[in-house]
Structure formats: C-alpha cells, structure tokens
mmCIF file of C-alpha atoms in Angstrom:
data_model
loop_
_atom_site.group_PDB
_atom_site.id
_atom_site.type_symbol
_atom_site.label_atom_id
_atom_site.label_comp_id
_atom_site.label_asym_id
_atom_site.label_seq_id
_atom_site.Cartn_x
_atom_site.Cartn_y
_atom_site.Cartn_z
ATOM 1 C CA MET A 1 30.606 17.729 -12.077
ATOM 2 C CA PRO A 2 28.201 15.553 -14.083
ATOM 3 C CA PRO A 3 24.502 15.706 -13.173
ATOM 4 C CA GLU A 4 23.601 13.561 -10.157
ATOM 5 C CA ARG A 5 20.889 10.927 -10.271
ATOM 6 C CA PHE A 6 17.983 12.152 -8.172
ATOM 7 C CA ASP A 7 17.927 9.307 -5.641
ATOM 8 C CA HIS A 8 21.595 9.948 -4.865
ATOM 9 C CA PHE A 9 20.815 13.627 -4.284
ATOM 10 C CA MET A 10 17.850 12.713 -2.050
ATOM 11 C CA ALA A 11 19.937 10.230 -0.036
ATOM 12 C CA ARG A 12 22.581 12.892 0.652
ATOM 13 C CA ALA A 13 19.978 15.535 1.496
ATOM 14 C CA LEU A 14 18.171 13.314 3.996
ATOM 15 C CA TYR A 15 20.860 10.974 5.344
ATOM 16 C CA GLY A 16 24.276 12.466 4.528
ATOM 17 C CA PRO A 17 26.700 13.707 7.213
ATOM 18 C CA SER A 18 24.690 16.948 7.534
ATOM 19 C CA GLY A 19 21.418 15.449 6.320
ATOM 20 C CA TYR A 20 17.896 16.381 7.318
ATOM 21 C CA TYR A 21 17.399 13.270 9.475
ATOM 22 C CA THR A 22 20.976 12.848 10.701
ATOM 23 C CA SER A 23 21.550 16.377 12.063
ATOM 24 C CA PRO A 24 20.111 17.770 15.321
ATOM 25 C CA ARG A 25 17.003 19.743 14.422
ATOM 26 C CA THR A 26 13.327 19.935 15.351
ATOM 27 C CA ILE A 27 11.452 18.218 12.531
ATOM 28 C CA LEU A 28 8.178 17.171 14.208
ATOM 29 C CA GLY A 29 5.356 19.227 15.671
ATOM 30 C CA ALA A 30 4.423 22.890 15.527
ATOM 31 C CA ARG A 31 8.053 24.056 15.651
ATOM 32 C CA GLY A 32 9.187 21.534 13.058
ATOM 33 C CA ASP A 33 8.360 20.945 9.396
ATOM 34 C CA PHE A 34 5.505 18.435 9.569
ATOM 35 C CA THR A 35 3.243 16.560 11.992
ATOM 36 C CA THR A 36 2.467 12.834 12.055
ATOM 37 C CA THR A 37 -0.797 11.174 13.111
ATOM 38 C CA PRO A 38 0.548 9.940 16.510
ATOM 39 C CA LYS A 39 1.220 13.578 17.432
ATOM 40 C CA LEU A 40 -2.450 14.407 16.817
ATOM 41 C CA THR A 41 -4.328 11.462 18.321
ATOM 42 C CA SER A 42 -3.733 8.282 20.314
ATOM 43 C CA ALA A 43 -6.491 6.499 18.368
ATOM 44 C CA LEU A 44 -4.046 5.079 15.806
ATOM 45 C CA ALA A 45 -1.909 3.578 18.575
ATOM 46 C CA GLU A 46 -4.993 2.019 20.125
ATOM 47 C CA SER A 47 -5.882 0.347 16.814
ATOM 48 C CA ILE A 48 -2.314 -0.901 16.396
ATOM 49 C CA ALA A 49 -2.374 -2.265 19.953
ATOM 50 C CA GLN A 50 -5.496 -4.264 19.069
ATOM 51 C CA TRP A 51 -3.772 -5.475 15.894
ATOM 52 C CA ILE A 52 -0.807 -6.673 17.978
ATOM 53 C CA LEU A 53 -3.109 -8.634 20.283
ATOM 54 C CA LYS A 54 -4.845 -10.160 17.262
ATOM 55 C CA GLN A 55 -1.486 -11.282 15.858
ATOM 56 C CA TRP A 56 -0.422 -12.730 19.201
ATOM 57 C CA ALA A 57 -3.594 -14.832 19.198
ATOM 58 C CA HIS A 58 -3.073 -15.846 15.568
ATOM 59 C CA PHE A 59 0.528 -16.980 16.090
ATOM 60 C CA GLY A 60 -0.194 -18.508 19.490
ATOM 61 C CA LYS A 61 2.368 -16.466 21.416
ATOM 62 C CA ALA A 62 3.463 -12.915 22.203
ATOM 63 C CA LEU A 63 5.803 -12.087 19.326
ATOM 64 C CA PRO A 64 8.197 -9.170 19.850
ATOM 65 C CA VAL A 65 7.252 -5.880 18.190
ATOM 66 C CA ILE A 66 9.729 -3.934 16.048
ATOM 67 C CA GLU A 67 8.824 -0.353 15.109
ATOM 68 C CA LEU A 68 10.621 1.190 12.135
ATOM 69 C CA GLY A 69 11.387 4.909 12.094
ATOM 70 C CA PRO A 70 9.578 5.691 15.363
ATOM 71 C CA GLY A 71 9.827 9.498 15.257
ATOM 72 C CA ASP A 72 9.868 10.948 18.770
ATOM 73 C CA GLY A 73 8.496 7.765 20.365
ATOM 74 C CA SER A 74 4.900 8.974 20.662
ATOM 75 C CA LEU A 75 3.433 5.953 18.873
ATOM 76 C CA ALA A 76 5.397 3.471 20.973
ATOM 77 C CA ALA A 77 4.366 5.181 24.216
ATOM 78 C CA ASP A 78 0.702 5.267 23.201
ATOM 79 C CA ILE A 79 0.719 1.611 22.118
ATOM 80 C CA ARG A 80 2.025 0.653 25.555
ATOM 81 C CA ALA A 81 -0.607 2.811 27.224
ATOM 82 C CA ALA A 82 -3.366 1.103 25.210
ATOM 83 C CA LEU A 83 -2.393 -2.332 26.549
ATOM 84 C CA SER A 84 -3.377 -3.689 29.944
ATOM 85 C CA PHE A 85 -0.825 -4.231 32.704
ATOM 86 C CA PHE A 86 -0.571 -7.954 31.973
ATOM 87 C CA GLN A 87 -0.366 -7.389 28.214
ATOM 88 C CA ARG A 88 2.472 -4.898 28.707
ATOM 89 C CA ARG A 89 4.383 -7.498 30.702
ATOM 90 C CA LYS A 90 4.418 -9.707 27.601
ATOM 91 C CA LEU A 91 5.451 -6.882 25.281
ATOM 92 C CA ARG A 92 9.040 -6.819 24.033
ATOM 93 C CA TYR A 93 9.344 -3.581 22.062
ATOM 94 C CA HIS A 94 12.223 -2.739 19.740
ATOM 95 C CA LEU A 95 12.902 0.460 17.800
ATOM 96 C CA VAL A 96 14.893 0.818 14.588
ATOM 97 C CA GLU A 97 16.269 4.347 14.305
ATOM 98 C CA ILE A 98 19.286 5.749 12.415
ATOM 99 C CA SER A 99 19.034 9.318 13.726
ATOM 100 C CA PRO A 100 21.065 9.885 16.934
ATOM 101 C CA HIS A 101 18.990 12.989 17.686
ATOM 102 C CA LEU A 102 15.661 11.155 17.401
ATOM 103 C CA SER A 103 17.023 8.184 19.364
ATOM 104 C CA GLU A 104 17.760 10.521 22.261
ATOM 105 C CA ARG A 105 14.198 11.859 22.216
ATOM 106 C CA GLN A 106 12.795 8.332 22.081
ATOM 107 C CA GLN A 107 14.942 7.223 25.017
ATOM 108 C CA GLU A 108 13.847 10.236 27.054
ATOM 109 C CA ARG A 109 10.236 9.208 26.479
ATOM 110 C CA LEU A 110 10.528 5.422 26.789
ATOM 111 C CA GLY A 111 13.562 4.770 28.997
ATOM 112 C CA LYS A 112 14.032 1.049 29.629
ATOM 113 C CA LYS A 113 10.684 0.125 28.081
ATOM 114 C CA ALA A 114 12.242 -0.462 24.652
ATOM 115 C CA HIS A 115 15.439 -1.580 22.934
ATOM 116 C CA TRP A 116 17.201 0.383 20.172
ATOM 117 C CA HIS A 117 18.810 -0.806 16.935
ATOM 118 C CA SER A 118 20.253 0.903 13.875
ATOM 119 C CA THR A 119 18.869 -1.644 11.380
ATOM 120 C CA LEU A 120 16.114 -4.237 11.175
ATOM 121 C CA ILE A 121 18.840 -6.866 10.752
ATOM 122 C CA HIS A 122 20.250 -5.975 14.180
ATOM 123 C CA ALA A 123 16.774 -5.975 15.720
ATOM 124 C CA LEU A 124 15.973 -9.444 14.346
ATOM 125 C CA GLU A 125 19.321 -10.718 15.604
ATOM 126 C CA LYS A 126 18.115 -9.792 19.119
ATOM 127 C CA THR A 127 14.467 -10.848 18.811
ATOM 128 C CA GLY A 128 14.931 -13.920 16.667
ATOM 129 C CA PRO A 129 13.387 -14.336 13.183
ATOM 130 C CA GLU A 130 9.782 -14.240 14.471
ATOM 131 C CA ALA A 131 8.361 -10.760 15.070
ATOM 132 C CA LEU A 132 5.718 -8.174 14.292
ATOM 133 C CA VAL A 133 7.146 -5.284 12.257
ATOM 134 C CA ILE A 134 5.195 -2.000 12.269
ATOM 135 C CA SER A 135 5.816 1.382 10.688
ATOM 136 C CA ASN A 136 4.068 4.715 10.335
ATOM 137 C CA GLU A 137 5.421 7.081 7.656
ATOM 138 C CA PHE A 138 8.612 5.080 7.236
ATOM 139 C CA PHE A 139 8.860 4.221 3.546
ATOM 140 C CA ASP A 140 7.975 7.729 2.356
ATOM 141 C CA ALA A 141 11.374 8.900 3.610
ATOM 142 C CA PHE A 142 13.364 6.508 1.394
ATOM 143 C CA PRO A 143 15.258 7.962 -1.590
ATOM 144 C CA VAL A 144 13.444 7.518 -4.919
ATOM 145 C CA ARG A 145 14.389 7.452 -8.558
ATOM 146 C CA ILE A 146 12.176 9.653 -10.749
ATOM 147 C CA PHE A 147 11.185 8.712 -14.284
ATOM 148 C CA ARG A 148 8.985 10.174 -16.988
ATOM 149 C CA ARG A 149 7.448 8.683 -20.084
ATOM 150 C CA SER A 150 9.065 9.799 -23.331
ATOM 151 C CA ALA A 151 7.898 9.082 -26.879
ATOM 152 C CA ASP A 152 9.349 5.571 -27.078
ATOM 153 C CA SER A 153 11.093 4.901 -23.735
ATOM 154 C CA PHE A 154 11.641 6.285 -20.239
ATOM 155 C CA GLU A 155 13.825 9.160 -19.085
ATOM 156 C CA GLU A 156 15.314 9.512 -15.609
ATOM 157 C CA LEU A 157 15.771 12.697 -13.600
ATOM 158 C CA HIS A 158 19.230 13.959 -12.669
ATOM 159 C CA LEU A 159 20.104 17.286 -11.027
ATOM 160 C CA GLY A 160 22.846 19.673 -12.086
ATOM 161 C CA GLU A 161 25.081 21.692 -9.781
ATOM 162 C CA GLN A 162 22.365 24.339 -9.325
ATOM 163 C CA GLN A 163 19.686 21.662 -8.846
ATOM 164 C CA ASP A 164 18.517 22.218 -12.426
ATOM 165 C CA GLU A 165 16.669 19.264 -13.986
ATOM 166 C CA VAL A 166 18.502 17.061 -16.485
ATOM 167 C CA TRP A 167 16.606 14.157 -18.075
ATOM 168 C CA LYS A 168 18.524 11.191 -19.448
ATOM 169 C CA THR A 169 17.141 8.331 -21.519
ATOM 170 C CA THR A 170 17.639 5.023 -19.727
ATOM 171 C CA SER A 171 16.974 1.377 -20.439
ATOM 172 C CA GLU A 172 18.216 0.187 -17.034
ATOM 173 C CA LEU A 173 14.930 0.143 -15.149
ATOM 174 C CA PRO A 174 14.594 -0.996 -11.528
ATOM 175 C CA PRO A 175 11.914 -3.552 -10.579
ATOM 176 C CA SER A 176 8.523 -1.836 -10.319
ATOM 177 C CA THR A 177 4.922 -2.422 -11.331
ATOM 178 C CA LEU A 178 4.871 1.167 -12.621
ATOM 179 C CA PHE A 179 6.755 0.434 -15.848
ATOM 180 C CA SER A 180 3.929 -1.776 -17.097
ATOM 181 C CA LYS A 181 1.343 1.015 -16.777
ATOM 182 C CA GLU A 182 0.027 3.045 -19.697
ATOM 183 C CA TRP A 183 1.372 6.559 -19.082
ATOM 184 C CA LYS A 184 0.726 9.776 -20.918
ATOM 185 C CA LEU A 185 3.713 11.526 -22.468
ATOM 186 C CA ASN A 186 5.918 13.253 -19.830
ATOM 187 C CA GLN A 187 4.033 11.761 -16.865
ATOM 188 C CA ARG A 188 6.456 11.621 -13.925
ATOM 189 C CA PHE A 189 6.487 8.849 -11.340
ATOM 190 C CA GLU A 190 8.705 7.762 -8.462
ATOM 191 C CA VAL A 191 10.253 4.303 -8.012
ATOM 192 C CA ALA A 192 11.567 3.507 -4.540
ATOM 193 C CA GLU A 193 14.347 1.142 -5.597
ATOM 194 C CA SER A 194 15.892 1.712 -2.157
ATOM 195 C CA VAL A 195 12.794 0.167 -0.542
ATOM 196 C CA HIS A 196 13.085 -2.884 -2.803
ATOM 197 C CA LEU A 197 16.735 -3.323 -1.816
ATOM 198 C CA TRP A 198 15.855 -2.893 1.884
ATOM 199 C CA ILE A 199 13.160 -5.575 1.608
ATOM 200 C CA LYS A 200 15.601 -7.996 -0.068
ATOM 201 C CA GLU A 201 18.432 -7.289 2.367
ATOM 202 C CA GLU A 202 16.655 -6.725 5.694
ATOM 203 C CA LEU A 203 12.974 -7.673 5.759
ATOM 204 C CA THR A 204 13.803 -11.018 4.160
ATOM 205 C CA ARG A 205 15.370 -11.996 7.526
ATOM 206 C CA LEU A 206 11.834 -12.199 8.969
ATOM 207 C CA GLU A 207 10.932 -15.906 8.895
ATOM 208 C CA ARG A 208 7.554 -15.793 10.619
ATOM 209 C CA GLY A 209 5.291 -12.942 11.701
ATOM 210 C CA ALA A 210 3.486 -9.968 10.226
ATOM 211 C CA VAL A 211 4.257 -6.540 8.817
ATOM 212 C CA LEU A 212 1.938 -3.550 9.286
ATOM 213 C CA THR A 213 2.672 -0.570 7.041
ATOM 214 C CA ILE A 214 0.915 2.801 7.395
ATOM 215 C CA ASP A 215 1.914 5.526 4.962
ATOM 216 C CA TYR A 216 0.834 8.176 2.478
ATOM 217 C CA GLY A 217 0.087 6.703 -0.936
ATOM 218 C CA GLY A 218 -1.950 3.977 -2.552
ATOM 219 C CA THR A 219 -2.220 2.362 -5.954
ATOM 220 C CA ALA A 220 -0.652 3.911 -9.044
ATOM 221 C CA GLU A 221 -4.060 5.178 -10.133
ATOM 222 C CA GLU A 222 -4.641 6.852 -6.779
ATOM 223 C CA ASN A 223 -1.145 8.357 -6.590
ATOM 224 C CA TYR A 224 -0.917 9.822 -10.089
ATOM 225 C CA HIS A 225 -4.490 10.699 -11.023
ATOM 226 C CA ARG A 226 -4.305 14.308 -12.291
ATOM 227 C CA ARG A 227 -0.724 14.598 -11.038
ATOM 228 C CA PRO A 228 1.447 14.734 -14.189
ATOM 229 C CA SER A 229 4.404 16.061 -12.167
ATOM 230 C CA GLY A 230 4.380 13.075 -9.823
ATOM 231 C CA THR A 231 4.141 13.102 -6.037
ATOM 232 C CA LEU A 232 7.588 14.284 -4.882
ATOM 233 C CA ARG A 233 7.373 17.267 -2.532
ATOM 234 C CA ALA A 234 9.156 18.990 0.326
ATOM 235 C CA TYR A 235 8.009 20.337 3.687
ATOM 236 C CA PHE A 236 9.642 23.332 5.329
ATOM 237 C CA HIS A 237 8.015 24.787 8.467
ATOM 238 C CA HIS A 238 4.707 23.192 7.403
ATOM 239 C CA GLN A 239 4.946 24.845 3.978
ATOM 240 C CA LEU A 240 4.385 22.469 1.054
ATOM 241 C CA LEU A 241 6.889 22.853 -1.803
ATOM 242 C CA TYR A 242 6.877 21.171 -5.219
ATOM 243 C CA PRO A 243 9.710 20.847 -7.767
ATOM 244 C CA PRO A 244 11.805 22.782 -8.563
ATOM 245 C CA GLU A 245 11.483 24.536 -5.157
ATOM 246 C CA ALA A 246 11.586 21.107 -3.497
ATOM 247 C CA TYR A 247 15.191 20.665 -4.670
ATOM 248 C CA GLN A 248 16.401 23.885 -3.090
ATOM 249 C CA ASN A 249 17.797 24.186 0.419
ATOM 250 C CA PRO A 250 18.849 20.499 0.568
ATOM 251 C CA SER A 251 19.345 18.995 4.033
ATOM 252 C CA HIS A 252 17.167 21.712 5.587
ATOM 253 C CA GLN A 253 13.735 20.496 4.491
ATOM 254 C CA ASP A 254 11.951 17.162 4.314
ATOM 255 C CA LEU A 255 11.649 15.367 0.981
ATOM 256 C CA THR A 256 8.889 12.814 0.574
ATOM 257 C CA PHE A 257 6.601 11.079 -1.936
ATOM 258 C CA ASP A 258 3.456 8.953 -2.090
ATOM 259 C CA VAL A 259 4.277 5.282 -1.531
ATOM 260 C CA ASN A 260 3.234 2.878 -4.276
ATOM 261 C CA PHE A 261 1.539 0.101 -2.320
ATOM 262 C CA GLU A 262 1.338 -2.095 -5.430
ATOM 263 C CA ASP A 263 5.141 -2.249 -5.376
ATOM 264 C CA LEU A 264 5.170 -3.036 -1.640
ATOM 265 C CA ILE A 265 2.868 -5.981 -2.318
ATOM 266 C CA ALA A 266 4.863 -7.217 -5.332
ATOM 267 C CA TRP A 267 8.212 -6.883 -3.547
ATOM 268 C CA GLY A 268 6.771 -8.553 -0.440
ATOM 269 C CA ASN A 269 5.644 -11.486 -2.573
ATOM 270 C CA GLU A 270 9.282 -11.993 -3.582
ATOM 271 C CA ILE A 271 10.128 -12.876 0.035
ATOM 272 C CA GLU A 272 6.909 -14.856 0.623
ATOM 273 C CA LEU A 273 4.916 -12.141 2.388
ATOM 274 C CA GLN A 274 1.195 -12.535 1.767
ATOM 275 C CA ALA A 275 -0.714 -9.247 1.577
ATOM 276 C CA SER A 276 -4.209 -8.399 2.736
ATOM 277 C CA ASP A 277 -6.370 -5.811 1.007
ATOM 278 C CA ILE A 278 -5.135 -2.223 1.177
ATOM 279 C CA LEU A 279 -7.194 -0.266 3.721
ATOM 280 C CA THR A 280 -7.538 3.441 4.288
ATOM 281 C CA GLN A 281 -6.469 4.682 7.696
ATOM 282 C CA SER A 282 -10.104 5.551 8.441
ATOM 283 C CA GLN A 283 -11.078 1.906 7.796
ATOM 284 C CA PHE A 284 -8.279 0.638 10.028
ATOM 285 C CA CYS A 285 -8.844 3.302 12.672
ATOM 286 C CA PRO A 286 -12.271 4.990 12.410
ATOM 287 C CA GLU A 287 -11.769 6.738 15.762
ATOM 288 C CA ALA A 288 -8.862 8.841 14.443
ATOM 289 C CA ASN A 289 -11.297 11.279 12.776
ATOM 290 C CA LEU A 290 -8.651 13.139 10.769
ATOM 291 C CA GLY A 291 -10.822 13.935 7.759
ATOM 292 C CA GLY A 292 -9.115 13.778 4.365
ATOM 293 C CA ALA A 293 -5.793 12.734 5.863
ATOM 294 C CA SER A 294 -7.342 9.436 6.958
ATOM 295 C CA GLU A 295 -8.152 8.679 3.312
ATOM 296 C CA ALA A 296 -4.699 9.719 2.073
ATOM 297 C CA PHE A 297 -3.010 7.271 4.443
ATOM 298 C CA LYS A 298 -3.164 3.599 3.539
ATOM 299 C CA VAL A 299 -2.666 0.517 5.704
ATOM 300 C CA LEU A 300 -1.207 -2.759 4.477
ATOM 301 C CA GLU A 301 -0.889 -6.010 6.416
ATOM 302 C CA GLN A 302 1.519 -8.685 5.158
ATOM 303 C CA THR A 303 2.051 -12.020 6.882
ATOM 304 C CA LYS A 304 4.576 -14.821 6.757
ATOM 305 C CA SER A 305 3.775 -18.149 8.401
#
C-alpha cells in the first residue's frame, strides 16, 4: 500500500470504526489517558457561566448554549451549578458529541437537562441560527496535516505500513497563516485543514451569537518556539509520547497538537466572526490556579452580530 497522508491516519486512529474516541474505553481521569481542566476545578465553569450571562445581556435575550465535545459532561454540570435557579430556567443547553460511549456518560450525569446532537448543524437546526457556542479542548482532537520546510518548498508527512515517516514534496497547500511564516529548514508544523472545513461547513450556519474557544496552543511563535519537531504528541495512561512513538499503537492512545489560534481567527473572519484578543486561561479564569497549564491554555472569543 502507498504511504498514507498523516491526517488520514490520524482520522482513522481517532474516529474510525475502532477509533480512540468511537470505541468504549476510559479516556478521562486517573484511570484514563489524560485529564481536562473541568475534572480538576469548577472555577473554569464558573467563569464560563459569567461569560454566558454577559452574552445574554449583550444580545438582549437568553441565547441557547451549544457545547462542542463535552467530555463526560463535567463542564456542563458545573456551568448549570454556577447559575442561579432563575438563570437555569432560561438556559437551553445542547451538546454536540460523536462518541456513543461519551454520550452515555453525559446523559447519566445530565439527564433531561440537556439535548444531544451528532453535529453542530443538527444542533443549530434545533436551536435556530442564534446561539452561544462553547468548547474546551475540542479543536485539538481534529486530524492535522503535518508539513516541514525544505530548501525551496514544503514537504508533507505520510506514514508507511509500519508507521515509518515518508516526506513528499507538495505544492497543494491548505489555507493557513503558517505558510507565510519564515521557517528554519526542516521545521515541522501542523495545519488543521479539518478545522477549516468544519468552520466552512458547520460553524458558518451560526448567523448571530458568540463562540468561546478554550484550548492548548497560541500563536505560531508561541507554539513552535524551540520546537523544531512541531507539537504533535500522544497520551497513553498519562504518559507523554512524541513521534515516532506517537504513531505506534493507533486507536489506543490520544493524538493531539497545539491549536494555532491565528488560523482560528483568520478562518473565523471568512464567515464574519469578529475576534477579541487571545487571552490565557489564567486571565479568563484567575481562580483556576492551575499553574503553568493556565498559561498553556488560550481563550478566544468570536462574535457575530
């Protein structure tokens, strides 16, 4: 078989029939492979709850809330708990989840307090085109294409049958701010073309509202400073693995990367989303007190009026 483009490999490993996110397994918490902020503190949910109230005031009504990739439902439950009784009565909460296993856990936690959808398109069909869309560690689970700078062009990563690296020169580059940067020879970087396509196909259905994105990453300078091998990595039972070990054991370990927030802003502009300044999680939520992790996470607000 010819070498497989890396994003195709990553899509199969995470979302194929026996993929990491589509098969029953414990992925969160001490018995899983990684832990998210909502599992450690309710402070983030409290800050998001205040953000929701601020948006309701700004738009003059209680817009429905759509959470993308809600994990085990901890964030949704804590957001509800942070609101008053009368505020909760106004809250219409929707979850977008493709994993049957995680959906079951979310429903056990939330019951009839939320509505479930497989895509953002389906959620917006139920809520109408006005909504608040929130996510925590959602985009870092999208498949990415991996490039490196060669002498006079760019090469793209493919994997052979034994997950060995094969680099192919390419002139067919996806939209990204990263290709205009000045890179050193052989510097690797990830382009989340799948996120761009998702924005064009699904998030574009949002006609009025706001988007709150919380994820690992930052600007290109922040993501790739002293990281010539890029940001792709795997987590297996809380053990951090880098390439080539990150390619091994596909479907049984998480694959992730640092999100390029400059691309999120540029791609959001294409569908008329206006971005605020990028914040650190500690700026958005000082009470979280998670040390260095609060600086590694970034928060982006985008609005559409």
